[in-house]
Tab-separated table of C-alpha atoms in Angstrom:
chain	number	residue	atom	x	y	z
A	1	UNK	CA	1.160	-10.245	-0.376
A	2	UNK	CA	2.347	-6.695	0.256
A	3	UNK	CA	5.428	-5.672	-1.671
A	4	UNK	CA	8.115	-3.686	0.157
A	5	UNK	CA	10.281	-1.207	-1.710
A	6	UNK	CA	13.882	-0.587	-0.693
A	7	UNK	CA	16.119	2.300	-1.749
A	8	UNK	CA	17.495	0.069	-4.524
A	9	UNK	CA	14.004	-0.020	-6.011
A	10	UNK	CA	13.130	3.581	-5.270
A	11	UNK	CA	14.094	4.889	-8.711
A	12	UNK	CA	11.852	2.275	-10.289
A	13	UNK	CA	9.050	3.398	-8.006
A	14	UNK	CA	8.860	6.667	-9.948
A	15	UNK	CA	9.102	9.029	-7.013
A	16	UNK	CA	9.234	12.487	-8.492
A	17	UNK	CA	8.834	16.193	-7.944
A	18	UNK	CA	6.923	18.275	-10.452
A	19	UNK	CA	8.653	21.550	-11.275
A	20	UNK	CA	6.691	24.381	-12.864
A	21	UNK	CA	7.401	27.995	-13.720
A	22	UNK	CA	4.288	30.133	-14.141
A	23	UNK	CA	4.054	33.407	-16.022
A	24	UNK	CA	3.132	36.559	-14.152
A	25	UNK	CA	0.118	38.415	-15.503
A	26	UNK	CA	1.951	41.748	-15.731
A	27	UNK	CA	4.689	41.670	-18.326
A	28	UNK	CA	4.728	37.909	-18.870
A	29	UNK	CA	7.798	37.480	-16.674
A	30	UNK	CA	8.495	34.134	-15.130
A	31	UNK	CA	7.351	33.715	-11.550
A	32	UNK	CA	9.250	31.694	-8.971
A	33	UNK	CA	9.515	27.980	-9.581
A	34	UNK	CA	7.168	25.675	-7.711
A	35	UNK	CA	7.864	22.109	-6.610
A	36	UNK	CA	5.217	19.466	-5.926
A	37	UNK	CA	5.898	16.274	-4.018
A	38	UNK	CA	4.193	13.415	-5.850
A	39	UNK	CA	4.686	9.679	-6.187
A	40	UNK	CA	3.665	6.844	-8.498
A	41	UNK	CA	4.286	3.123	-8.060
A	42	UNK	CA	4.333	0.478	-10.785
A	43	UNK	CA	3.667	-2.569	-8.612
A	44	UNK	CA	0.331	-2.977	-6.846
A	45	UNK	CA	0.084	-2.968	-3.041
A	46	UNK	CA	3.600	-1.637	-2.499
A	47	UNK	CA	4.878	0.243	0.546
A	48	UNK	CA	8.310	1.803	0.978
A	49	UNK	CA	10.518	0.740	3.906
A	50	UNK	CA	14.163	1.655	4.437
A	51	UNK	CA	16.681	-1.151	4.888
A	52	UNK	CA	18.999	0.505	7.401
A	53	UNK	CA	19.321	3.601	9.532
A	54	UNK	CA	20.216	4.834	12.994
A	55	UNK	CA	18.612	3.291	16.070
A	56	UNK	CA	16.431	5.501	18.274
A	57	UNK	CA	13.453	5.279	20.639
A	58	UNK	CA	11.966	1.824	21.181
A	59	UNK	CA	13.999	-0.090	18.621
A	60	UNK	CA	13.140	1.982	15.540
A	61	UNK	CA	15.676	2.665	12.803
A	62	UNK	CA	15.539	6.136	11.236
A	63	UNK	CA	16.521	6.560	7.590
A	64	UNK	CA	14.844	9.561	5.998
A	65	UNK	CA	13.400	9.643	2.472
A	66	UNK	CA	14.695	12.206	-0.047
A	67	UNK	CA	12.633	12.904	-3.174
A	68	UNK	CA	13.776	15.886	-5.220
A	69	UNK	CA	13.971	18.912	-2.912
A	70	UNK	CA	11.929	17.210	-0.179
A	71	UNK	CA	13.255	15.281	2.836
A	72	UNK	CA	10.690	13.249	4.804
A	73	UNK	CA	11.335	11.663	8.193
A	74	UNK	CA	10.961	7.883	8.037
A	75	UNK	CA	11.631	4.945	10.336
A	76	UNK	CA	11.023	1.215	10.449
A	77	UNK	CA	11.355	-1.638	12.924
A	78	UNK	CA	11.655	-5.403	13.033
A	79	UNK	CA	10.719	-6.980	16.363
A	80	UNK	CA	10.583	-10.515	15.006
A	81	UNK	CA	7.314	-10.116	13.127
A	82	UNK	CA	8.809	-8.780	9.901
A	83	UNK	CA	9.949	-5.298	8.989
A	84	UNK	CA	7.212	-2.678	9.329
A	85	UNK	CA	6.700	1.064	8.985
A	86	UNK	CA	7.471	2.977	12.174
A	87	UNK	CA	7.104	6.771	12.458
A	88	UNK	CA	7.302	9.762	10.159
A	89	UNK	CA	6.296	9.165	6.523
A	90	UNK	CA	6.205	6.339	4.039
A	91	UNK	CA	4.714	6.111	0.556
A	92	UNK	CA	2.349	3.469	-0.729
A	93	UNK	CA	-0.267	2.608	-3.327
A	94	UNK	CA	-2.204	0.270	-1.064
A	95	UNK	CA	-5.902	0.290	-1.988
A	96	UNK	CA	-7.158	-1.590	1.082
A	97	UNK	CA	-9.811	0.728	2.539
A	98	UNK	CA	-11.350	-1.867	4.881
A	99	UNK	CA	-8.723	-3.281	7.262
A	100	UNK	CA	-8.300	-0.835	10.141
A	101	UNK	CA	-5.090	-1.817	11.907
A	102	UNK	CA	-1.431	-0.766	12.024
A	103	UNK	CA	-0.447	-3.201	9.266
A	104	UNK	CA	-2.540	-1.261	6.731
A	105	UNK	CA	-0.947	1.975	5.486
A	106	UNK	CA	-3.721	2.745	2.975
A	107	UNK	CA	-5.582	6.020	2.608
A	108	UNK	CA	-9.348	5.772	2.974
A	109	UNK	CA	-9.551	7.060	-0.630
A	110	UNK	CA	-7.567	3.993	-1.798
A	111	UNK	CA	-5.618	6.211	-4.230
A	112	UNK	CA	-3.719	9.485	-4.501
A	113	UNK	CA	-4.976	12.831	-5.753
A	114	UNK	CA	-3.473	12.508	-9.254
A	115	UNK	CA	-1.682	9.160	-9.233
A	116	UNK	CA	-2.155	5.703	-7.728
A	117	UNK	CA	0.152	6.446	-4.780
A	118	UNK	CA	0.445	8.896	-1.885
A	119	UNK	CA	2.192	9.450	1.465
A	120	UNK	CA	1.064	7.995	4.790
A	121	UNK	CA	2.266	9.443	8.094
A	122	UNK	CA	2.432	8.084	11.610
A	123	UNK	CA	2.563	11.356	13.544
A	124	UNK	CA	2.543	9.686	16.968
A	125	UNK	CA	6.279	10.034	17.501
A	126	UNK	CA	5.844	13.692	18.442
A	127	UNK	CA	3.736	12.624	21.426
A	128	UNK	CA	6.485	10.917	23.434
A	129	UNK	CA	10.032	11.744	24.452
A	130	UNK	CA	12.549	10.424	21.951
A	131	UNK	CA	9.944	9.805	19.242
A	132	UNK	CA	10.354	10.745	15.601
A	133	UNK	CA	8.100	13.617	14.503
A	134	UNK	CA	6.408	13.552	11.089
A	135	UNK	CA	8.303	16.355	9.354
A	136	UNK	CA	9.125	17.473	5.833
A	137	UNK	CA	12.195	19.626	5.279
A	138	UNK	CA	14.317	20.426	2.228
A	139	UNK	CA	17.708	19.495	0.835
A	140	UNK	CA	20.629	21.683	1.873
A	141	UNK	CA	18.424	23.261	4.597
A	142	UNK	CA	16.801	25.441	1.937
A	143	UNK	CA	13.762	27.614	2.644
A	144	UNK	CA	10.646	27.649	0.440
A	145	UNK	CA	7.275	29.361	0.504
A	146	UNK	CA	4.584	26.880	1.556
A	147	UNK	CA	1.695	26.827	-0.929
A	148	UNK	CA	-0.706	23.875	-0.522
A	149	UNK	CA	-1.170	20.175	0.095
A	150	UNK	CA	-3.931	17.572	0.131
A	151	UNK	CA	-4.942	15.685	3.271
A	152	UNK	CA	-7.218	12.732	3.987
A	153	UNK	CA	-7.745	10.076	6.645
A	154	UNK	CA	-5.819	6.850	6.774
A	155	UNK	CA	-7.918	3.689	6.678
A	156	UNK	CA	-6.474	2.768	10.089
A	157	UNK	CA	-7.741	5.901	11.862
A	158	UNK	CA	-10.982	6.102	9.872
A	159	UNK	CA	-12.083	2.531	10.575
A	160	UNK	CA	-10.968	2.746	14.207
A	161	UNK	CA	-13.089	5.832	14.856
A	162	UNK	CA	-16.103	4.338	13.093
A	163	UNK	CA	-15.972	0.854	14.581
A	164	UNK	CA	-14.134	0.891	17.938
A	165	UNK	CA	-15.226	2.208	21.342
A	166	UNK	CA	-13.236	5.006	22.927
A	167	UNK	CA	-10.878	4.494	25.837
A	168	UNK	CA	-13.739	5.094	28.289
A	169	UNK	CA	-15.816	2.415	26.440
A	170	UNK	CA	-18.274	5.009	25.111
A	171	UNK	CA	-19.093	5.474	21.429
A	172	UNK	CA	-17.525	8.238	19.351
A	173	UNK	CA	-20.008	11.098	19.542
A	174	UNK	CA	-20.919	14.590	18.395
A	175	UNK	CA	-18.448	16.298	20.743
A	176	UNK	CA	-15.457	14.215	19.700
A	177	UNK	CA	-12.777	15.225	17.211
A	178	UNK	CA	-9.543	14.074	15.604
A	179	UNK	CA	-7.340	16.985	14.557
A	180	UNK	CA	-4.258	17.480	12.392
A	181	UNK	CA	-2.012	20.473	13.104
A	182	UNK	CA	0.451	21.662	10.447
A	183	UNK	CA	3.203	23.932	11.797
A	184	UNK	CA	5.781	25.805	9.766
A	185	UNK	CA	9.313	26.589	10.947
A	186	UNK	CA	12.100	28.727	9.566
A	187	UNK	CA	15.362	27.749	11.246
A	188	UNK	CA	13.355	26.432	14.234
A	189	UNK	CA	11.353	29.668	14.565
A	190	UNK	CA	7.622	28.957	14.245
A	191	UNK	CA	6.099	30.771	11.259
A	192	UNK	CA	2.463	29.739	11.504
A	193	UNK	CA	-0.006	26.984	12.313
A	194	UNK	CA	-2.995	25.430	10.507
A	195	UNK	CA	-5.545	23.022	12.008
A	196	UNK	CA	-7.745	20.552	10.111
A	197	UNK	CA	-10.426	18.343	11.680
A	198	UNK	CA	-10.010	14.860	10.226
A	199	UNK	CA	-13.052	13.883	12.272
A	200	UNK	CA	-15.560	16.391	13.633
A	201	UNK	CA	-18.164	14.545	15.657
A	202	UNK	CA	-19.353	11.634	13.532
A	203	UNK	CA	-18.373	13.413	10.302
A	204	UNK	CA	-15.113	11.909	9.020
A	205	UNK	CA	-13.098	13.078	6.024
A	206	UNK	CA	-13.086	10.379	3.340
A	207	UNK	CA	-11.901	12.352	0.288
A	208	UNK	CA	-8.770	14.350	-0.452
A	209	UNK	CA	-9.065	17.856	1.024
A	210	UNK	CA	-7.039	20.741	-0.403
A	211	UNK	CA	-5.290	22.741	2.338
A	212	UNK	CA	-3.959	26.269	1.794
A	213	UNK	CA	-0.513	26.498	3.415
A	214	UNK	CA	0.364	30.087	2.499
A	215	UNK	CA	-0.231	31.179	6.101
A	216	UNK	CA	2.960	29.322	7.039
A	217	UNK	CA	5.083	31.653	4.891
A	218	UNK	CA	8.710	30.802	4.136
A	219	UNK	CA	9.735	27.574	5.837
A	220	UNK	CA	12.704	25.282	6.222
A	221	UNK	CA	10.557	22.601	7.835
A	222	UNK	CA	6.895	21.605	8.172
A	223	UNK	CA	5.779	19.490	11.132
A	224	UNK	CA	2.577	17.449	11.246
A	225	UNK	CA	1.012	16.445	14.582
A	226	UNK	CA	-2.333	14.996	15.628
A	227	UNK	CA	-4.601	15.183	18.679
A	228	UNK	CA	-7.938	13.659	19.662
A	229	UNK	CA	-10.630	13.686	22.338
A	230	UNK	CA	-10.092	9.929	22.767
A	231	UNK	CA	-7.296	9.530	25.317
A	232	UNK	CA	-6.292	7.407	28.289
A	233	UNK	CA	-3.635	7.746	30.988
A	234	UNK	CA	-0.913	6.986	28.425
A	235	UNK	CA	-2.064	9.523	25.874
A	236	UNK	CA	-4.034	9.509	22.623
A	237	UNK	CA	-5.840	6.277	21.738
A	238	UNK	CA	-6.969	7.270	18.232
A	239	UNK	CA	-4.367	5.954	15.718
A	240	UNK	CA	-2.003	8.833	14.940
A	241	UNK	CA	-2.120	8.259	11.182
A	242	UNK	CA	-3.173	10.465	8.254
A	243	UNK	CA	-2.372	10.678	4.523
A	244	UNK	CA	-0.827	13.478	2.470
A	245	UNK	CA	-0.330	14.147	-1.235
A	246	UNK	CA	0.743	16.872	-3.681
A	247	UNK	CA	2.594	19.103	-1.211
A	248	UNK	CA	3.640	22.218	-3.154
A	249	UNK	CA	6.190	24.908	-2.289
A	250	UNK	CA	7.627	27.805	-4.272
A	251	UNK	CA	11.000	29.506	-4.381
């Protein structure tokens, strides 16, 4: 049975931010501090869900997650089937890389880059009016220099692309793609944009991919959105999920 973590258990979940201070080559002076968003969970098959929040959209409750300097959008909902992850980000150590539906928040890698846990995002909220975008900002509205992160597919999206027909009933083919766009903002002014193909034709990412974020520059917020060639009259059919780990920024 999946274990759900509340804020009361969050400290025990060992959510942490690595802080480092590197030496510059010339003169041995200390460079700016860097902060890395990372997570580790003691209990197997655990996923974080908030217990409260403010109502928005179609019955979701928003209660963001704060870990160190990082603030991640997060929502959940209970429509009579039990509380479940909604939009934005959650964190989990689920290792189920086979079940491809919305109840499974696992990464296709079944583990994080350096620990047993990682962050899963539902970025679909940005695709409809009133939805919650998958965004990471910083405490006290601070600005940091974006450095890098690691990205991979969620099991949900990966298995859906591999095993389900598209909206037009055709098979996923060489001209299809599933794309993640990472956009930086400084006080709501766009600073840069990076695109990563999570699926390019029948080639799907199934390992953690390092992404250079320095093009985004100094940011107060980073937004993650997804798009696909598989759409119907209501919008994207491909599950709007991906996984993230080891996001690093510097002062």
